């Protein structure tokens, strides 16, 4: 017993996380299989249909797991979807970074450009970009290029806005210091602007990853036959809820993995930061 | 003796967004500093000392008047000047060593010679063993010493120091004062030194310039003719006390005692 307690103490965070996750899954499984309805019926004598959810509305965790196994390792259908969506996402990600970071930093460093860019950025951040999807379809159709465009558009906004904010919040004393040492514009950029912007840029990137995942689903609403988003949308239309969840979980796992990657990079970039209370 | 630094009719006003008007920080400052001279500026807080130093460095353009260094008008910062800033202004993402190297890097000096010079001055300010620490891991006084080393490593002809020892404890401060005098004597640099500490100004300087309260003006220039080399014993000399009283009086006449 004491060994068990010691084990728990050592991994308190993991243990509580696993516990809540298991309870959640059990509750869910019970809803789908009618455990709770049966139990209540035995007690109260009446059938509680509300607690018995049909599979066309909600698949049970177990069904989702077996379906995932099927799709990934028996038919292998999922890899096709995943491959195309990953390709779209990667191209869009790179495009959004390559356009958004320099544009945001440059606009933020130049006072006049910054004034000019401000209303545009404000409008862009207030606008629900998914509303533009019908327009994009009108212009570009529903092929892979159009999907990449939609994903990139969604990712661009947080990257651009964070880069812009980053360039505008640089400690003026450090800029003064660089000027006093006669640093060239390029040196100022490399030694002051970029390092002070890095936390913002990474935060923006992390945010953009989440938006890109949304982009995969909404960008693939129309047409075509391949892609995780397509698979989710079509399965939903056919009431194949287990397949919907396999697609959603695929995206969740991919998004979490990418976010974790960025978080690792953040951690490595921030050795010079005073550890915050939580880490201390 | 040749004049190293000359300020001619320097006036400066800051725009004040709150009132929409201007805030006159410096008003018609005239002064000369000879080559190799050690000059301190004292004056009430907010009288424009930091502003004046920034004008001399070329970081801020005066509203009127000119700064001449070696007879040339200053329009921007140059290699012949280096500033020890009032707030340490260290790059938080650079270690002590790389902070000290920063100015050299900007000037295109890298590699072994730069590293050796940096190591020498890090040692001199007593930070050996802290080379790879980041600024957040240093005390305020240690940060200020990095700031000092970063300026000294540039080997400037004109050293502009803005209250460099304000954050140090008494012992370290006196040690650094003697160290600074040694460097100054050995190198023949010209030093413009801002301080709130009247005894520090007298102990170090050939001349103490007293600024009036804002707008900053040269109120008086007091020659310090005490013999050199000076030792800390000097601070108990009656002549030293007489000078202290005099400068104290000058500052008190307007704006009260210096802050801090
Ligand atoms: N960037 C700025 N914009 C507007 N006003 C400023 C600016 N910097 C300084 N001032 C004002 O100019 C005056 C002089 O400031 P300065 O920093 O030169 O004083 P100081 O003599 O160095 O003071 P201290 O001894 O406290 O360091 C102050 O009244 C201050 O409010
Ligand atoms: Mg000051």
Coordinates of C-alpha atoms in Angstrom, one line a residue, chain A residues 26-280:
Chain A
X26 CA -16.3 5.0 -18.8
X27 CA -19.1 7.5 -18.5
X28 CA -19.2 7.8 -22.2
X29 CA -19.1 4.1 -22.9
X30 CA -21.9 3.7 -20.4
X31 CA -24.0 6.2 -22.3
X32 CA -23.5 4.4 -25.6
X33 CA -24.1 0.9 -24.3
X34 CA -27.0 1.9 -22.0
X35 CA -25.3 0.9 -18.7
X36 CA -26.7 3.9 -16.9
X37 CA -30.1 3.5 -18.4
X38 CA -30.2 -0.2 -17.3
X39 CA -29.0 0.6 -13.8
X40 CA -31.6 3.4 -13.3
X41 CA -34.3 1.2 -14.7
X42 CA -33.6 -1.4 -12.2
X43 CA -33.8 1.1 -9.4
X44 CA -36.8 3.2 -10.6
X45 CA -38.5 0.7 -12.8
X46 CA -38.9 3.1 -15.6
X47 CA -36.8 3.2 -18.8
X48 CA -34.6 6.2 -19.1
X49 CA -34.1 6.4 -22.8
X50 CA -32.3 9.7 -22.6
X51 CA -29.4 7.8 -21.1
X52 CA -29.2 5.4 -23.9
X53 CA -27.7 7.0 -27.0
X54 CA -27.9 5.4 -30.3
X55 CA -24.7 4.8 -32.2
X56 CA -25.8 6.9 -35.2
X57 CA -25.7 9.9 -32.7
X58 CA -22.7 8.9 -30.6
X59 CA -20.3 6.1 -31.0
X60 CA -18.9 4.4 -27.9
X61 CA -15.2 4.8 -27.1
X62 CA -14.7 1.1 -27.8
X63 CA -16.3 1.3 -31.2
X64 CA -14.2 4.3 -32.0
X65 CA -11.1 2.4 -31.0
X66 CA -11.9 -0.7 -33.1
X67 CA -12.9 1.6 -36.1
X68 CA -9.6 3.4 -35.8
X69 CA -7.8 0.0 -35.8
X70 CA -9.7 -0.9 -38.9
X71 CA -9.0 2.3 -40.7
X72 CA -5.4 2.5 -39.8
X73 CA -4.2 -1.1 -39.8
X74 CA -6.7 -3.3 -41.6
X75 CA -7.9 -1.3 -44.6
X76 CA -5.2 1.4 -44.2
X77 CA -7.6 3.9 -45.7
X78 CA -6.7 6.5 -43.1
X79 CA -3.1 6.9 -44.2
X80 CA -4.3 8.2 -47.5
X81 CA -6.4 10.9 -45.8
X82 CA -3.8 11.7 -43.3
X83 CA -1.1 12.0 -46.0
X84 CA -2.9 14.5 -48.1
X85 CA -4.1 16.6 -45.2
X86 CA -0.5 16.6 -43.7
X87 CA 0.8 17.8 -47.1
X88 CA -1.8 20.6 -47.3
X89 CA -1.1 21.6 -43.8
X90 CA 2.7 21.6 -44.2
X91 CA 2.6 23.8 -47.3
X92 CA 0.2 26.2 -45.8
X93 CA 2.2 26.3 -42.5
X94 CA 5.4 27.2 -44.3
X95 CA 3.7 29.7 -46.5
X96 CA 2.0 31.4 -43.5
X97 CA 5.4 31.5 -41.6
X98 CA 7.3 32.8 -44.6
X99 CA 4.8 35.5 -45.4
X100 CA 3.5 36.4 -41.9
X101 CA 6.7 36.7 -39.8
X102 CA 8.7 39.0 -42.0
X103 CA 5.7 41.1 -43.0
X104 CA 4.6 41.4 -39.3
X105 CA 8.1 42.3 -38.1
X106 CA 8.8 44.7 -40.8
X107 CA 5.4 46.5 -40.4
X108 CA 6.0 46.6 -36.7
X109 CA 9.4 48.1 -37.0
X110 CA 8.4 50.9 -39.3
X111 CA 6.2 53.6 -37.7
X112 CA 4.5 54.7 -40.9
X113 CA 4.0 51.1 -42.1
X114 CA 2.6 50.2 -38.7
X115 CA 0.1 53.0 -38.8
X116 CA -0.9 51.9 -42.3
X117 CA -1.2 48.3 -41.3
X118 CA -3.1 48.8 -38.1
X119 CA -6.7 49.0 -39.4
X120 CA -6.0 46.1 -41.8
X121 CA -4.8 43.9 -39.0
X122 CA -7.6 44.9 -36.7
X123 CA -10.1 44.0 -39.4
X124 CA -8.4 40.8 -40.2
X125 CA -8.4 39.6 -36.6
X126 CA -12.0 40.6 -36.2
X127 CA -13.1 38.8 -39.3
X128 CA -14.2 35.1 -39.2
X129 CA -12.0 33.9 -42.0
X130 CA -14.1 30.7 -42.5
X131 CA -16.8 33.0 -43.8
X132 CA -14.6 33.6 -46.8
X133 CA -14.5 30.0 -47.8
X134 CA -17.4 30.2 -50.3
X135 CA -15.4 33.0 -52.0
X136 CA -12.3 31.0 -52.1
X137 CA -14.2 28.1 -53.6
X138 CA -15.6 30.5 -56.2
X139 CA -12.1 31.7 -57.1
X140 CA -10.1 28.6 -56.9
X141 CA -12.4 25.7 -56.9
X142 CA -12.1 22.9 -54.3
X143 CA -8.8 21.3 -55.3
X144 CA -5.8 21.0 -53.1
X145 CA -4.5 24.5 -53.9
X146 CA -7.7 26.0 -52.7
X147 CA -7.6 24.0 -49.5
X148 CA -4.0 25.0 -48.9
X149 CA -5.0 28.6 -49.4
X150 CA -7.8 28.3 -46.8
X151 CA -5.5 26.7 -44.2
X152 CA -2.8 29.3 -44.9
X153 CA -5.3 32.1 -44.5
X154 CA -6.4 30.8 -41.1
X155 CA -2.8 30.4 -39.9
X156 CA -1.6 33.7 -41.3
X157 CA -3.6 35.9 -39.0
X158 CA -2.2 34.9 -35.6
X159 CA 1.3 34.8 -37.0
X160 CA 1.0 38.2 -38.6
X161 CA -0.6 39.8 -35.6
X162 CA 1.9 38.4 -33.1
X163 CA 4.9 39.3 -35.2
X164 CA 3.6 42.8 -35.6
X165 CA 3.0 43.2 -31.8
X166 CA 6.4 41.7 -31.1
X167 CA 8.2 44.2 -33.2
X168 CA 6.3 47.0 -31.5
X169 CA 7.0 46.0 -28.0
X170 CA 10.8 45.9 -28.1
X171 CA 12.5 47.6 -25.1
X172 CA 13.5 51.0 -26.3
X173 CA 16.5 51.0 -24.0
X174 CA 17.9 48.0 -25.8
X175 CA 17.4 49.7 -29.2
X176 CA 19.2 52.8 -27.7
X177 CA 22.0 50.6 -26.6
X178 CA 22.4 49.1 -30.0
X179 CA 22.4 52.5 -31.6
X180 CA 25.0 53.7 -29.2
X181 CA 27.3 50.9 -30.3
X182 CA 26.7 51.9 -33.9
X183 CA 24.9 48.6 -34.8
X184 CA 23.7 48.4 -38.4
X185 CA 20.1 47.9 -39.2
X186 CA 20.8 44.2 -39.8
X187 CA 22.7 43.8 -36.5
X188 CA 19.8 45.5 -34.7
X189 CA 17.4 43.0 -36.3
X190 CA 19.5 40.0 -35.4
X191 CA 20.7 41.0 -32.0
X192 CA 17.6 42.8 -30.6
X193 CA 14.5 42.5 -32.7
X194 CA 14.6 38.8 -33.3
X195 CA 15.4 37.6 -29.8
X196 CA 12.9 39.9 -28.2
X197 CA 10.3 38.8 -30.7
X198 CA 10.9 35.1 -30.4
X199 CA 8.4 34.4 -27.5
X200 CA 5.7 36.2 -29.4
X201 CA 6.5 34.5 -32.6
X202 CA 6.4 31.1 -31.0
X203 CA 3.1 31.8 -29.2
X204 CA 1.7 32.9 -32.5
X205 CA 2.9 29.8 -34.1
X206 CA 1.3 27.6 -31.5
X207 CA -2.0 29.4 -31.9
X208 CA -1.7 29.1 -35.7
X209 CA -1.3 25.3 -35.5
X210 CA -4.7 25.1 -33.8
X211 CA -6.3 27.3 -36.4
X212 CA -4.7 25.2 -39.2
X213 CA -6.3 22.1 -37.7
X214 CA -9.7 23.9 -38.0
X215 CA -8.6 24.8 -41.6
X216 CA -8.2 21.2 -42.5
X217 CA -11.8 20.4 -41.5
X218 CA -13.5 23.4 -43.0
X219 CA -11.2 23.7 -46.0
X220 CA -12.2 20.1 -47.0
X221 CA -15.9 20.6 -46.6
X222 CA -16.4 20.7 -50.4
X223 CA -15.6 18.2 -53.1
X224 CA -12.8 15.7 -53.4
X225 CA -12.5 12.3 -51.9
X226 CA -9.3 12.3 -49.8
X227 CA -8.3 14.2 -46.7
X228 CA -9.0 13.9 -43.0
X229 CA -11.5 16.7 -43.2
X230 CA -13.3 15.1 -46.2
X231 CA -13.5 11.9 -44.3
X232 CA -15.0 13.6 -41.2
X233 CA -17.5 15.6 -43.2
X234 CA -18.6 12.6 -45.3
X235 CA -18.8 10.2 -42.4
X236 CA -20.9 12.7 -40.5
X237 CA -23.3 13.0 -43.4
X238 CA -23.6 9.2 -43.4
X239 CA -24.2 9.0 -39.6
X240 CA -20.9 7.0 -39.2
X241 CA -20.1 8.6 -35.9
X242 CA -17.3 6.3 -35.1
X243 CA -15.5 7.3 -38.3
X244 CA -16.1 11.0 -37.4
X245 CA -14.4 10.5 -34.1
X246 CA -11.4 8.7 -35.6
X247 CA -10.9 11.7 -37.9
X248 CA -11.3 14.2 -35.1
X249 CA -9.0 12.3 -32.9
X250 CA -6.4 12.1 -35.6
X251 CA -6.5 15.8 -35.8
X252 CA -6.4 16.3 -32.1
X253 CA -3.3 14.0 -31.8
X254 CA -1.5 15.8 -34.7
X255 CA -2.3 19.2 -33.2
X256 CA -1.1 18.2 -29.8
X257 CA 2.1 16.7 -31.1
X258 CA 2.9 19.8 -33.1
X259 CA 2.0 22.1 -30.2
X260 CA 4.3 20.1 -27.9
X261 CA 7.1 20.4 -30.5
X262 CA 6.7 24.2 -30.4
X263 CA 6.6 24.1 -26.7
X264 CA 9.9 22.2 -26.6
X265 CA 11.4 24.8 -28.9
X266 CA 10.0 27.6 -26.7
X267 CA 11.6 26.0 -23.7
X268 CA 15.0 25.8 -25.4
X269 CA 14.8 29.4 -26.5
X270 CA 14.0 30.6 -23.0
X271 CA 16.9 29.5 -20.9
X272 CA 17.6 33.2 -20.3
X273 CA 14.2 33.7 -18.8
X274 CA 13.6 33.8 -15.1
X275 CA 11.6 30.7 -14.4
X276 CA 8.0 31.6 -13.7
X277 CA 6.4 30.6 -10.4
X278 CA 4.8 27.4 -11.9
X279 CA 8.1 26.0 -13.0
X280 CA 10.1 27.1 -10.0

